[in-house]
XYZ file of C-alpha atoms in Angstrom:
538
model
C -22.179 -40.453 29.351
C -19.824 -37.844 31.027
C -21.484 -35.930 33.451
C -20.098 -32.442 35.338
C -20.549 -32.264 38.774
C -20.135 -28.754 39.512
C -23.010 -27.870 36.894
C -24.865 -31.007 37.089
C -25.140 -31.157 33.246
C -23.977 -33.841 30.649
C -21.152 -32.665 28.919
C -20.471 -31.417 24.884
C -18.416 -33.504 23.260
C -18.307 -36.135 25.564
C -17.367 -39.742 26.014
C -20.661 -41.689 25.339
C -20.187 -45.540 25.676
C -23.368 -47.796 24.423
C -24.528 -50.264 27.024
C -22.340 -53.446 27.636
C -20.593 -55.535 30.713
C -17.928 -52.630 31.159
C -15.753 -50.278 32.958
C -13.704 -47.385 32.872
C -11.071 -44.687 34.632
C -10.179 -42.057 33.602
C -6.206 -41.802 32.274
C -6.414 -37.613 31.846
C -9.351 -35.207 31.253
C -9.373 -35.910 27.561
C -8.993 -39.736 27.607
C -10.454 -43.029 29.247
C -8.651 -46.732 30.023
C -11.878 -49.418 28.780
C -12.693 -52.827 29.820
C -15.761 -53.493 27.592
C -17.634 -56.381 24.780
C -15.369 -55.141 21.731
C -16.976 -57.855 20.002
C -16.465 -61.353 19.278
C -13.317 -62.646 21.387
C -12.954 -59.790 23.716
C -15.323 -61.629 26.731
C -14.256 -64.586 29.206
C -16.206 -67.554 29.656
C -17.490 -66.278 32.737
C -19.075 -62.926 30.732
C -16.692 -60.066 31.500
C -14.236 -57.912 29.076
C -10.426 -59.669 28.999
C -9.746 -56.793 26.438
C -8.096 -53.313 28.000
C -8.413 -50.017 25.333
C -7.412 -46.364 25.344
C -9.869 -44.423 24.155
C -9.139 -40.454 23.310
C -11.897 -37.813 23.516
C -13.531 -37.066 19.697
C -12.262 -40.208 18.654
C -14.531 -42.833 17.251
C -14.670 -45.574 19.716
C -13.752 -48.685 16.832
C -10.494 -46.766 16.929
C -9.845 -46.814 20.524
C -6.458 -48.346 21.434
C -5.422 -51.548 22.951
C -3.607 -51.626 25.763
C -3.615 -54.824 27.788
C -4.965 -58.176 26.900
C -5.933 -61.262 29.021
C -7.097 -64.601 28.374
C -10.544 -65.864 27.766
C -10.526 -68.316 30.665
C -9.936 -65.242 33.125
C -12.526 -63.840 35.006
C -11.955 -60.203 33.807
C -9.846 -57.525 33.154
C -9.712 -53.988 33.568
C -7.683 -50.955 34.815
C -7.902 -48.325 37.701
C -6.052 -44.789 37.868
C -4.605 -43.987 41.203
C -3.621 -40.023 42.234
C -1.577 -38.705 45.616
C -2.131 -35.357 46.939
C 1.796 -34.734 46.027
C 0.982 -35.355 41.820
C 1.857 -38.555 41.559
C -0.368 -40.625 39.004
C -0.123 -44.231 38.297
C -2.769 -46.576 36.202
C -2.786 -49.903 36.911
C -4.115 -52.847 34.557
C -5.623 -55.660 36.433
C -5.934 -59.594 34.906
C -8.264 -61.104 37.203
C -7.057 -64.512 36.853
C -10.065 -66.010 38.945
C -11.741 -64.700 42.118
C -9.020 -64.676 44.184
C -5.998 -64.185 42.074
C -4.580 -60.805 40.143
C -1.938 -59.815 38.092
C -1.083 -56.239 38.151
C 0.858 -54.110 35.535
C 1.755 -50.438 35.517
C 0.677 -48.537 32.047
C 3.540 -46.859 31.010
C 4.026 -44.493 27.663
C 5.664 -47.765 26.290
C 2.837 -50.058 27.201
C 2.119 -52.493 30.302
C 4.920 -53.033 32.818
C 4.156 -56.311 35.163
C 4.611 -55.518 38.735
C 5.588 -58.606 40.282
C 3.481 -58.911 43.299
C 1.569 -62.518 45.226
C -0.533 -63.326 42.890
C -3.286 -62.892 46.113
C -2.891 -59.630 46.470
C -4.984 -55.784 45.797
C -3.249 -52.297 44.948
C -5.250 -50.111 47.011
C -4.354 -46.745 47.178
C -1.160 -44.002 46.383
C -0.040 -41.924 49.056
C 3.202 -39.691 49.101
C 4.463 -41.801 46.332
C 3.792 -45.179 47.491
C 1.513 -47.635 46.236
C -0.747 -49.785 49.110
C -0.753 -53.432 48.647
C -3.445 -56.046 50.670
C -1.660 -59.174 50.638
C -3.976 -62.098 50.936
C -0.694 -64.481 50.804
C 2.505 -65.072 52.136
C 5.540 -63.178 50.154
C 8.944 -63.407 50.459
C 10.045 -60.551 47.551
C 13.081 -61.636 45.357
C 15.178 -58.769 46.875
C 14.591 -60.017 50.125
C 14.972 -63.142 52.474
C 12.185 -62.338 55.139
C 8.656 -63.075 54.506
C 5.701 -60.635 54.870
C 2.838 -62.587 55.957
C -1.329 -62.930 54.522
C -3.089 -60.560 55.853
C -0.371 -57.776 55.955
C -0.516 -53.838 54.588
C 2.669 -53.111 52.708
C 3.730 -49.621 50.608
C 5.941 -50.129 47.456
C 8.013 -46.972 46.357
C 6.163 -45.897 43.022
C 9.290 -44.837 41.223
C 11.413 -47.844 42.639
C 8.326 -49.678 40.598
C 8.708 -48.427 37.825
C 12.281 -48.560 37.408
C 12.638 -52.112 38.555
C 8.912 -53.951 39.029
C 10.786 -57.365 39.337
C 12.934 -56.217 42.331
C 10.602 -54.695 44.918
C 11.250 -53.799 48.337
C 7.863 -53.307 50.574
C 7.950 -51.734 54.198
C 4.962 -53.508 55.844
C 2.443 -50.844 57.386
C -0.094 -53.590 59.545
C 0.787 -56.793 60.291
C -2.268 -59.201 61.638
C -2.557 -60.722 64.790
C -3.621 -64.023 65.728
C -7.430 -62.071 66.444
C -6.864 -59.139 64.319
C -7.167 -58.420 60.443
C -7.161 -55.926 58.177
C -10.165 -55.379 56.186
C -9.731 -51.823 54.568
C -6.792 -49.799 53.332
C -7.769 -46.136 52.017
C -6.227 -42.957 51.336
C -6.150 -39.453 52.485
C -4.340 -36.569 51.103
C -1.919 -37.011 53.581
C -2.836 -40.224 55.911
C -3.605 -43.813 55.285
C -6.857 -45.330 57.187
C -6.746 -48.924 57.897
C -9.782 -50.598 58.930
C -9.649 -53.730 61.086
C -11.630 -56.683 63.018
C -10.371 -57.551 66.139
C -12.437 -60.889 67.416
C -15.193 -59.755 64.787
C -15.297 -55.628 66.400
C -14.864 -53.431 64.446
C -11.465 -51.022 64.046
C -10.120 -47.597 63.004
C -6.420 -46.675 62.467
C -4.730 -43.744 61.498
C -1.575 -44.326 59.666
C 1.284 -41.535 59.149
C 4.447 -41.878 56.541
C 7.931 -40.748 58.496
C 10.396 -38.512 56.831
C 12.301 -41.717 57.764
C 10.381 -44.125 55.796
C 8.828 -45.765 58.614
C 4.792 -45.764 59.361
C 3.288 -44.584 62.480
C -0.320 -45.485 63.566
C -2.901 -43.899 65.993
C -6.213 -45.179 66.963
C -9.417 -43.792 66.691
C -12.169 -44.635 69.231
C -15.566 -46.500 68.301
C -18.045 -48.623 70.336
C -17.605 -52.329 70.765
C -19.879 -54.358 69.017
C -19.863 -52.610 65.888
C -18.676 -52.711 62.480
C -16.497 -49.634 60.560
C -16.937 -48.851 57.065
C -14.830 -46.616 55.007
C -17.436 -44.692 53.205
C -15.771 -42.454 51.115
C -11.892 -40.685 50.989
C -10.117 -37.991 48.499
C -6.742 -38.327 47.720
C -6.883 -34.098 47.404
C -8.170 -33.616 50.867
C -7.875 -35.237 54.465
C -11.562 -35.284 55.586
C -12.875 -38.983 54.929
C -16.291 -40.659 56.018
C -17.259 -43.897 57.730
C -20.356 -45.709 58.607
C -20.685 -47.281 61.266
C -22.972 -50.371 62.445
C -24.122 -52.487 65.208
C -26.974 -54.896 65.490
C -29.339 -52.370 67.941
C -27.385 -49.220 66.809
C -28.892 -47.769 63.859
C -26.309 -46.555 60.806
C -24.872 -43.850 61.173
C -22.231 -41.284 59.266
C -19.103 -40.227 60.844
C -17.031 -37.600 59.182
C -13.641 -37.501 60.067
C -10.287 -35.562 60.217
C -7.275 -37.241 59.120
C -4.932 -34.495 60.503
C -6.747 -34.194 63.556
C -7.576 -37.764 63.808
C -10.905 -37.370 65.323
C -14.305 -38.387 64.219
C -17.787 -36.672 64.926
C -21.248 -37.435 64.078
C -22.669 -36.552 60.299
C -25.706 -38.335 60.102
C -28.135 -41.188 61.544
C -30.667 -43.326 60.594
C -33.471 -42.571 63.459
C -33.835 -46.122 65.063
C -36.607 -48.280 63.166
C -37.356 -50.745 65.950
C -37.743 -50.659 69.477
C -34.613 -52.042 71.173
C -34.951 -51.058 74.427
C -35.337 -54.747 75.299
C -32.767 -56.498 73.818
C -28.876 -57.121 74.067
C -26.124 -58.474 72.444
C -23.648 -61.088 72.951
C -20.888 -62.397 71.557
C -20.462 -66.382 72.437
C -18.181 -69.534 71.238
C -18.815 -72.567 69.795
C -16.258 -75.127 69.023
C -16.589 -76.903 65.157
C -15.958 -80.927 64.812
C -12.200 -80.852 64.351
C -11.507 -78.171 67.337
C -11.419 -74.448 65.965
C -13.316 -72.139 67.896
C -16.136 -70.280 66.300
C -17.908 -67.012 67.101
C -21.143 -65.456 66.858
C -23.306 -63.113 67.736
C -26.695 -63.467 69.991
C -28.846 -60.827 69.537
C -31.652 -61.364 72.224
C -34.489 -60.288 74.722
C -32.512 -59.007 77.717
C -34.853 -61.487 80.127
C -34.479 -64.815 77.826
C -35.264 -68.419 79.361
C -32.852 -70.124 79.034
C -35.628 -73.018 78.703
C -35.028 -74.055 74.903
C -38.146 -72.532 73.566
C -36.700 -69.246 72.325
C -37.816 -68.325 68.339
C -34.666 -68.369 66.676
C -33.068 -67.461 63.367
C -29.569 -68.586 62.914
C -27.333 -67.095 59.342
C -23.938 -66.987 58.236
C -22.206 -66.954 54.998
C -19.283 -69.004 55.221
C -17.467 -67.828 51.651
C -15.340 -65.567 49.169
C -13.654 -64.073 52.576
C -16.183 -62.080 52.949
C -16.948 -61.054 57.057
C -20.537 -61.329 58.834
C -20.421 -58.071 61.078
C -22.640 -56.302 63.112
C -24.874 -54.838 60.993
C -28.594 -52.896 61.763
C -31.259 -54.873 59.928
C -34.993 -52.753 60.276
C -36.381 -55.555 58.814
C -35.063 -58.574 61.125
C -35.663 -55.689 64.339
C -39.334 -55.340 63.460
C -40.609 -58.518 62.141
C -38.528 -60.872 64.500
C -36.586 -59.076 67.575
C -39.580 -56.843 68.524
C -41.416 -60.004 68.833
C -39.416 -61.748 70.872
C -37.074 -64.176 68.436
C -33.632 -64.297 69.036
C -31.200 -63.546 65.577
C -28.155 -65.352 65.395
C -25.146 -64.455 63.095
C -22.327 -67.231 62.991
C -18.473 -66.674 61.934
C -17.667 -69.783 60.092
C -14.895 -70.574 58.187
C -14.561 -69.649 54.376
C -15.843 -65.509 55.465
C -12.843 -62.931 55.908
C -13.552 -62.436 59.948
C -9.883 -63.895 60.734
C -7.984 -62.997 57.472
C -7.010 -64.929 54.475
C -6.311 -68.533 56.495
C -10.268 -68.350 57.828
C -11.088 -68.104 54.123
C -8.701 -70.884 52.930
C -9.651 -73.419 55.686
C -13.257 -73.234 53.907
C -11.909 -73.523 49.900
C -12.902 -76.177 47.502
C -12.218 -79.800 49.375
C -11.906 -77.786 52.503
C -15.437 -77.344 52.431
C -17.009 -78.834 54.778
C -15.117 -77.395 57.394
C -17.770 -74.365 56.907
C -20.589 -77.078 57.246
C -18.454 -78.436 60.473
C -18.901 -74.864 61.902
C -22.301 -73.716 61.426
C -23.701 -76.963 62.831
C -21.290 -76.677 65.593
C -23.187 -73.079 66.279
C -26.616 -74.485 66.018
C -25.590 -77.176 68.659
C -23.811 -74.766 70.903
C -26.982 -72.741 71.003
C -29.153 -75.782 71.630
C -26.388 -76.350 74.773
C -27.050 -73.330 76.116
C -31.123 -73.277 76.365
C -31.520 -70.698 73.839
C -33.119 -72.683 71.369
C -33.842 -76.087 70.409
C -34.392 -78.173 67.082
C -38.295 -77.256 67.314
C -38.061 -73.404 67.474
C -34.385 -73.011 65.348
C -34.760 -71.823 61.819
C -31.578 -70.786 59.445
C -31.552 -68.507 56.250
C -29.099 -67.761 53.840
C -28.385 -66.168 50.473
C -26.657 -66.656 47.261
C -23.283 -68.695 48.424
C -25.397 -68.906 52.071
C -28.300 -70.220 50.241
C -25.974 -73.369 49.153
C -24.817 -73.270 53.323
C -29.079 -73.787 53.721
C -28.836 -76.669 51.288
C -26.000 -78.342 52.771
C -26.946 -78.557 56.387
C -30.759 -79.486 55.409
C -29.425 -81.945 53.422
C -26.539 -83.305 56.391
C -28.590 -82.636 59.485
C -32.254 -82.539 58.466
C -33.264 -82.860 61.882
C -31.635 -79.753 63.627
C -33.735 -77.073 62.095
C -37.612 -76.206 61.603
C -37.349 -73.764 58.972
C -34.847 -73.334 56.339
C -35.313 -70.143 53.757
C -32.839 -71.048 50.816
C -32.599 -67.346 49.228
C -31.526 -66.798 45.280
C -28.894 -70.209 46.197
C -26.298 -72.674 44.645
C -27.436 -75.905 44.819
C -26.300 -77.869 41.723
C -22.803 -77.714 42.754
C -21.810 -80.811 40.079
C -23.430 -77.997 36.987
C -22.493 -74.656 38.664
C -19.833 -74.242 36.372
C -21.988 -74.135 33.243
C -25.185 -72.039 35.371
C -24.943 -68.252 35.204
C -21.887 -67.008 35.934
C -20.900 -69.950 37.535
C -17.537 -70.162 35.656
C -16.009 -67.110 37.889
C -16.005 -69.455 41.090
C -14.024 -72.027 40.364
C -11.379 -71.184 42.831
C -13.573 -70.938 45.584
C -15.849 -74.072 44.894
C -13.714 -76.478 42.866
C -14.179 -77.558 39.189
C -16.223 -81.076 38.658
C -13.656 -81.546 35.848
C -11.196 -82.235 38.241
C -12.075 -85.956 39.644
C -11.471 -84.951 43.692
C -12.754 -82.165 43.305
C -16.062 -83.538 41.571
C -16.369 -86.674 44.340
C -16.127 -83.561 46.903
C -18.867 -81.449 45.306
C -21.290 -84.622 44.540
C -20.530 -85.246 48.660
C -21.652 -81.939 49.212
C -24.183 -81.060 46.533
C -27.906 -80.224 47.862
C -29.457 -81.411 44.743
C -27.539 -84.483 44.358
C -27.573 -84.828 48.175
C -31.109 -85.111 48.155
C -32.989 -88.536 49.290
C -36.391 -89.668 49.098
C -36.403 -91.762 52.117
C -35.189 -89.139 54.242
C -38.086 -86.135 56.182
C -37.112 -83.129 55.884
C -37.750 -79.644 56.965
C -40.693 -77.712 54.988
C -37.977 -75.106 53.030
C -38.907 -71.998 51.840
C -37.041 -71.824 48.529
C -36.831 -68.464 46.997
C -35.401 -66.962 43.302
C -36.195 -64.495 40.337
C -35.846 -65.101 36.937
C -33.815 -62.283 35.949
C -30.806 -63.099 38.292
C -28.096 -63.052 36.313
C -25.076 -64.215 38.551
C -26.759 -66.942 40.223
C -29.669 -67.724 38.093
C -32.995 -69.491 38.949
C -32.142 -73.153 37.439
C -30.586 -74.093 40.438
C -33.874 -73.006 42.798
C -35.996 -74.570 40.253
C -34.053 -77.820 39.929
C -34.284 -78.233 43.656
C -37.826 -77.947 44.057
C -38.096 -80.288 41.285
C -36.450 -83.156 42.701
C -38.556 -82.573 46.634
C -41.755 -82.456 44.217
C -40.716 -85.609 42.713
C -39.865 -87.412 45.976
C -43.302 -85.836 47.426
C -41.594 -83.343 49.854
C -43.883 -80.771 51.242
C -42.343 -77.146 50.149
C -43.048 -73.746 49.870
C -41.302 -71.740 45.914
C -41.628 -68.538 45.443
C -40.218 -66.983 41.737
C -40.099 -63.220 41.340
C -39.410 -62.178 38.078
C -37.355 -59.115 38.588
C -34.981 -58.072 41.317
C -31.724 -59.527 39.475
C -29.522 -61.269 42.947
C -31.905 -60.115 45.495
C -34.685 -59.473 47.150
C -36.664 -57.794 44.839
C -36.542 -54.812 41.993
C -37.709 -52.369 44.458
C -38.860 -51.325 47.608
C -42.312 -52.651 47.059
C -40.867 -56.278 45.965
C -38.437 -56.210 48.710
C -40.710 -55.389 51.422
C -43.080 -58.052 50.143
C -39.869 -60.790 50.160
C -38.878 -60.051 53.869
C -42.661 -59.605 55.017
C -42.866 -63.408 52.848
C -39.565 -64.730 55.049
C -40.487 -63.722 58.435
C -44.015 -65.294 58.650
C -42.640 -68.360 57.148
C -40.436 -68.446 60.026
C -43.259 -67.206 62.327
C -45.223 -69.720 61.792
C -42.357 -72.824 62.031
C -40.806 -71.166 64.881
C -43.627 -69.587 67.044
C -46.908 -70.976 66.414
């Protein structure tokens, strides 16, 4: 329903959609761009709209408008309006093609107009006129000869775009480092913020448009150790909000001033643990084929160095997304306060070192992200922190396959293993949930290298019944509808069947999580933590 902010009432007359997989923008006051279940033929295999519709206030919604079409083996489709503080207005249609790839096409009075950009790429913002584009892949534009590199910020002239979308001509605003990447782009009335990672720590920068055409960029100061979040920004106004993280720093708001380019305090979380005792580190490790990986030690200030240290070692290792700094109450009180040492690991296949980190990890590449995290666990076994006995792992959703995988390779490294709402059947995952949308990142088993890779890799194939292993803690819910609880259940199955010890638990609701609310949540973590108490300490 359409709700007014300024009176905090529904509004008369107003756009009312009934409940389905959907999403919407708005195009003017009186009318609304839809992605939505049309009905039969209108959703991809993988359970999102393909179907794009304009939809006019007081007009019955079965006479809506189409727009844009995709295909039914995309993974969705849908379309996003994008405003400047100088008027300028542009709606772009989006095919997601899979996870990774877009097409992108400008909604004109005559109907869609492709914009030719990498097919790797995100429209971000609008600023004086120019569209943002995150380019997650080389591209050389057809009006040009030199290549912009992965990784790089670029603006695109709106009007050039939409008189010739074929023959573009970007000026590159960031360009990434060997140790630097560009996570966020986001606009102000006047200003473009770019958030970074520099060797995993966190960034700010402040980005001006010449009257020359050329960008200018200022920095804006934050702690090491930290990660930078851009919370909110208004294309009518240059005040813009970030949040701001760090393992023993609690959350907190900064508001800042694009024109001034300064940022002050909003708001804080008051700290939930006591972390007067601890410290944080940031070490090396170096994987099986040579690459260096990083990751954080979060630890007792006074630690032996003796191998007997409690410790609980994650990562995530997927979709390019980044493990940062980030203030966990629950991992503070139930494990730091009591002395356990919390590891986080940068592997290959996250977004910590831009698009190349990610595609290092993809499909047949796997096991490079296996490679890594082992290479961690052994590096902190080198250095006294931990050893076998006392090191536990956990990890969710595409980490709770990463659990799978190294209990199945290296059952004797860890003591506890908590495999949360996980992949595991990676020869059915395409037919499990919404398994169909990550393809690109995992591989299909219809494709015969790509199936001997996945059966190579796959937990529940992977499984042996000669082989001990590690008492898991394997966790689901029945109502998770991206992952789904088949592949937890199958799991367990098979250890029961070769007469592996195990501990299940099944929530019912709580969807891809932890729980439905804070009640179920609390009761997850309090479930996780003495599990690993009890491996790790006792």
């Amino acid at each position: 329903r359409e709700f007014n902010l300024r009176s905090g009432q529904f509004v008369g007359n107003s756009f009312v959609l009934p409940r389905s997989k959907q999403s919407a923008d708005w195009l003017d006051k009186d009318t609304l761009v839809i992605a939505r279940d049309w009905g039969p033929g209108t959703m991809t295999k993988s359970g999102y709209p393909f179907v794009v519709k304009v939809w006019k206030r007081g007009q019955p919604l079965e006479q809506a408008k189409e727009v844009f079409r995709g295909v039914e083996t995309d993974m969705r489709t849908g379309a996003r309006t994008f405003h400047d503080g100088d008027g300028h207005q542009a709606t772009i249609l989006i095919r997601k093609r899979n996870f990774f790839e877009n097409e992108f096409s400008l909604l004109t009075p005559e109907g869609a107009q492709r914009i030719v950009l990498p097919l790797k790429s995100e429209i971000g913002a609008l600023l004086k006129g120019q569209l943002i584009v995150e380019l997650d892949d080389d591209w050389t534009p057809q009006a040009s000869t030199t290549k912009v590199p992965k990784g790089s910020v670029v603006s695109l002239d709106l009007e050039a775009v939409k008189g010739d979308p074929r023959n573009l001509r970007p000026t590159v605003i960031f360009s990434p480092t060997a140790v630097e990447f560009e996570q966020e782009a986001r606009a102000t009335k006047n200003h473009l913020l770019v958030t970074t990672l520099a060797n995993v720590q966190g960034r700010v920068y402040r980005y001006t448009l010449g009257a020359n055409g050329a960008w200018t960029r200022e920095k804006l100061s934050v702690p090491e150790n930290t990660t930078v979040h851009i919370v909110s920004t208004n294309w009518a106004d240059d005040r813009f909000f970030l949040e701001m993280d760090g393992y023993l720093t609690p959350s907190s708001l900064l508001m800042g001033d694009a024109v001034a380019n300064s940022l002050q305090p909003a708001k804080a979380l008051p700290p939930q643990f006591d972390s007067s005792r601890d410290m944080v580190e940031q070490c090396e490790a170096v994987s099986k084929d040579g690459t260096k990986v990083p990751y954080f030690v979060v630890r007792p200030k006074n630690i032996k160095h003796d191998g007997t240290n409690p410790t609980v070692l994650t990562a995530y290792g997927g979709f390019q997304i980044a493990t940062t700094p980030d203030y966990d109450p629950v991992v503070g009180k139930l494990w730091l306060e009591r002395g356990g040492v919390y590891v986080e690991a940068n592997i290959r296949g996250g977004g910590e070192f831009g698009p190349a980190w990610h595609e290092a990890g993809l499909k047949t590449h796997r096991q490079h992200i296996y490679d890594d995290f082992a290479a961690v666990a052994q590096d902190l076994v080198k250095r006294g922190i931990t050893s076998p006995r006392h090191l536990g792992i956990i990890g969710g959703s595409n980490g709770g396959l990463l659990m799978g995988v190294e209990m199945t390779q290296h059952p004797d490294m860890w003591n506890g293993i908590a495999i949360m709402v996980p992949l595991l059947d990676m020869l059915g995952y395409e037919h499990i949930a919404a398994g169909a949308s990550w393809v690109a990142e995992y591989g299909s088993a219809s494709v015969p290298e790509e199936r001997a890779f996945l059966a190579s890799i796959s937990p529940y194939n992977q499984l042996r019944p000669d082989v001990r292993y590690p008492e898991p803690l394997i966790f689901t819910t029945t109502k998770d509808d991206r992952v789904g609880p088949v592949h937890a259940r199958k799991f367990a199955a098979k250890m029961e069947e070769y007469h592996e010890p195990f501990f299940y638990e099944e929530i019912i609701e709580g969807g891809h999580g932890a729980g439905a609310d804070l009640k179920e949540r609390a009761q997850t973590e309090a479930l996780v933590y003495t599990y690993f108490s009890r491996k790790l300490m006792d």
